[in-house]
Amino acid sequence: MTTDSSFVVSSPGKVIIFGEHSAVYAIAAAVSLRTYLLVSPSSDAEDIVLEFPDINLTHTWKRSSLPWEAISKFINQDQPQTTEELIPEVVNELANTLSDMKQAIHFAAANSFLYLYVNLLKRDTPGMRFTVRSTLPIGAGLGSSASISVCLASAFSIVGGHVSAATLTKDDLSTEGEDSEFIDAWSFMGEKCIHGNPSGIDNAVATHGGAVMFQRTQSSIPSIRTNMRNFPSLKLLLTNTKQPRRTSDLVGNVSRLSTEYPKTTESILNAMDHLTREGYQLMIRPSLDEKDKARLRELFEINHGLLVALGVSHPVLEKVRILTDELNIGKTKLTGAGGGGCAITLVNDNVEESLIKSLIEKYSEYGFETYETSLGGKGAAYLALTQQDSVEFNSEKFLELTEREEIENAIGVSCKDGWRFW
Ligand SMILES: Nc1ncnc2c1ncn2[C@@H]1O[C@H](COP(=O)(O)OP(=O)(O)OP(=O)(O)O)[C@@H](O)[C@H]1O
Ligand SMILES: C[C@@](O)(CCO)CC(=O)[O-]
Ligand SMILES: [Mg+2]
């Protein structure tokens, strides 16, 4: 890959259906909201330019200012190897170049960027411009951190020559080859930079797309992913409370509970594993009748209750749950790490559209937003830009787009031909 050509990579967010914070099992599906990363030449080949307007962060590093010498003995630049934990020496060296990132969300994103950059690219790689736009809400439970990590890992892997540009069309079934495993593994390292101790489910879905039953194993053994090809088409309402929170804080709090009340916390996590497996057994049926859906709704209710017990709900999430209960619209659980962000409601059969409309009106009184999204779509994707495309679609134009529709119409995976998948 030459560094004077431009390209875009993209990856979806996810919704966890069952088992967030789980010790072992969780089920998640890709959503149609996605992150897009445009890689274009930098005006000065010395400059590595990061543009993350979703979090108001722009930064330029001189290539020579990165601590290549100091980290060289800790990493293998010819054949990058992921590690169980982030390499502390590399993290420490990079922290020096991040000292002007005062906000935690800036530090997390830039740290993930640099950690992947120095592992996957070399000192002599000409500087480029990396411009990210997401149609996902950031820090709201829909896997924005994994989605950006997959974009960065796949872009750096292409430029570094570690993977080939994707070739599958949207109608091909994914082959889940070495390249997508490489991207998945490195995006997991990016997730670790953003939230410490991730399970890997978010980056797995953001890389491979579709829907999975995910089984976390002991850290040295790879997790087990079971694709759910017949993922049922469920009527789900996705509501963003807009209450900000950080996954790292919530995950940290659950691990504190595990230390302070080991048996109690373990029992809650075990219960969550059992219910996730019960949900899985229901969801893999060839078709779901009303009774099955009623059971899934009950499992939503139990799952949310267990998450409340783990201390990861929030009064605004309870408001969403209470409103859907009061109007008898369906059963609601938080999704993602909780503490704010999004909730999903599994809607009862035969609910009148007018009732849903009145719920959404009520939501807007509280400042909540609902999303329309389909589940189980494609994972990581690649779009080569021709010379002509690059003139029509450069980073300035990318940065000017404001609404989700504008981004999707200009570049969207489901709107523009030419996208390829791994
Ligand atoms: N488009 C983006 N641009 C820049 N940084 C981003 C972007 N998307 C995610 N991030 C980084 O990821 C962080 C949010 O990750 P976090 O794990 O807290 O939430 P989430 O991934 O949206 O939700 P969840 O982990 O519960 O699914 C942001 O603070 C930022 O550091
Ligand atoms: C809270 C959590 O279960 C999901 C965050 O989307 C953490 C993880 O599995 O990485
Ligand atoms: Mg996250």
PDB file of C-alpha atoms in Angstrom, residues 94 104 144 205 249 258 288 295:
ATOM      1  CA  LEU A  94       3.938   6.920  25.080  1.00  0.00           C
ATOM      2  CA  ALA A 104      -9.465  11.387  30.183  1.00  0.00           C
ATOM      3  CA  SER A 144     -17.796   3.246  20.094  1.00  0.00           C
ATOM      4  CA  VAL A 205     -18.451  -7.914  16.811  1.00  0.00           C
ATOM      5  CA  ASP A 249     -15.163   3.453  35.571  1.00  0.00           C
ATOM      6  CA  SER A 258     -15.789  -8.672  43.218  1.00  0.00           C
ATOM      7  CA  LEU A 288     -39.768 -17.825  17.823  1.00  0.00           C
ATOM      8  CA  ARG A 295     -39.532 -15.575  27.883  1.00  0.00           C
TER       9      ARG A 295
END
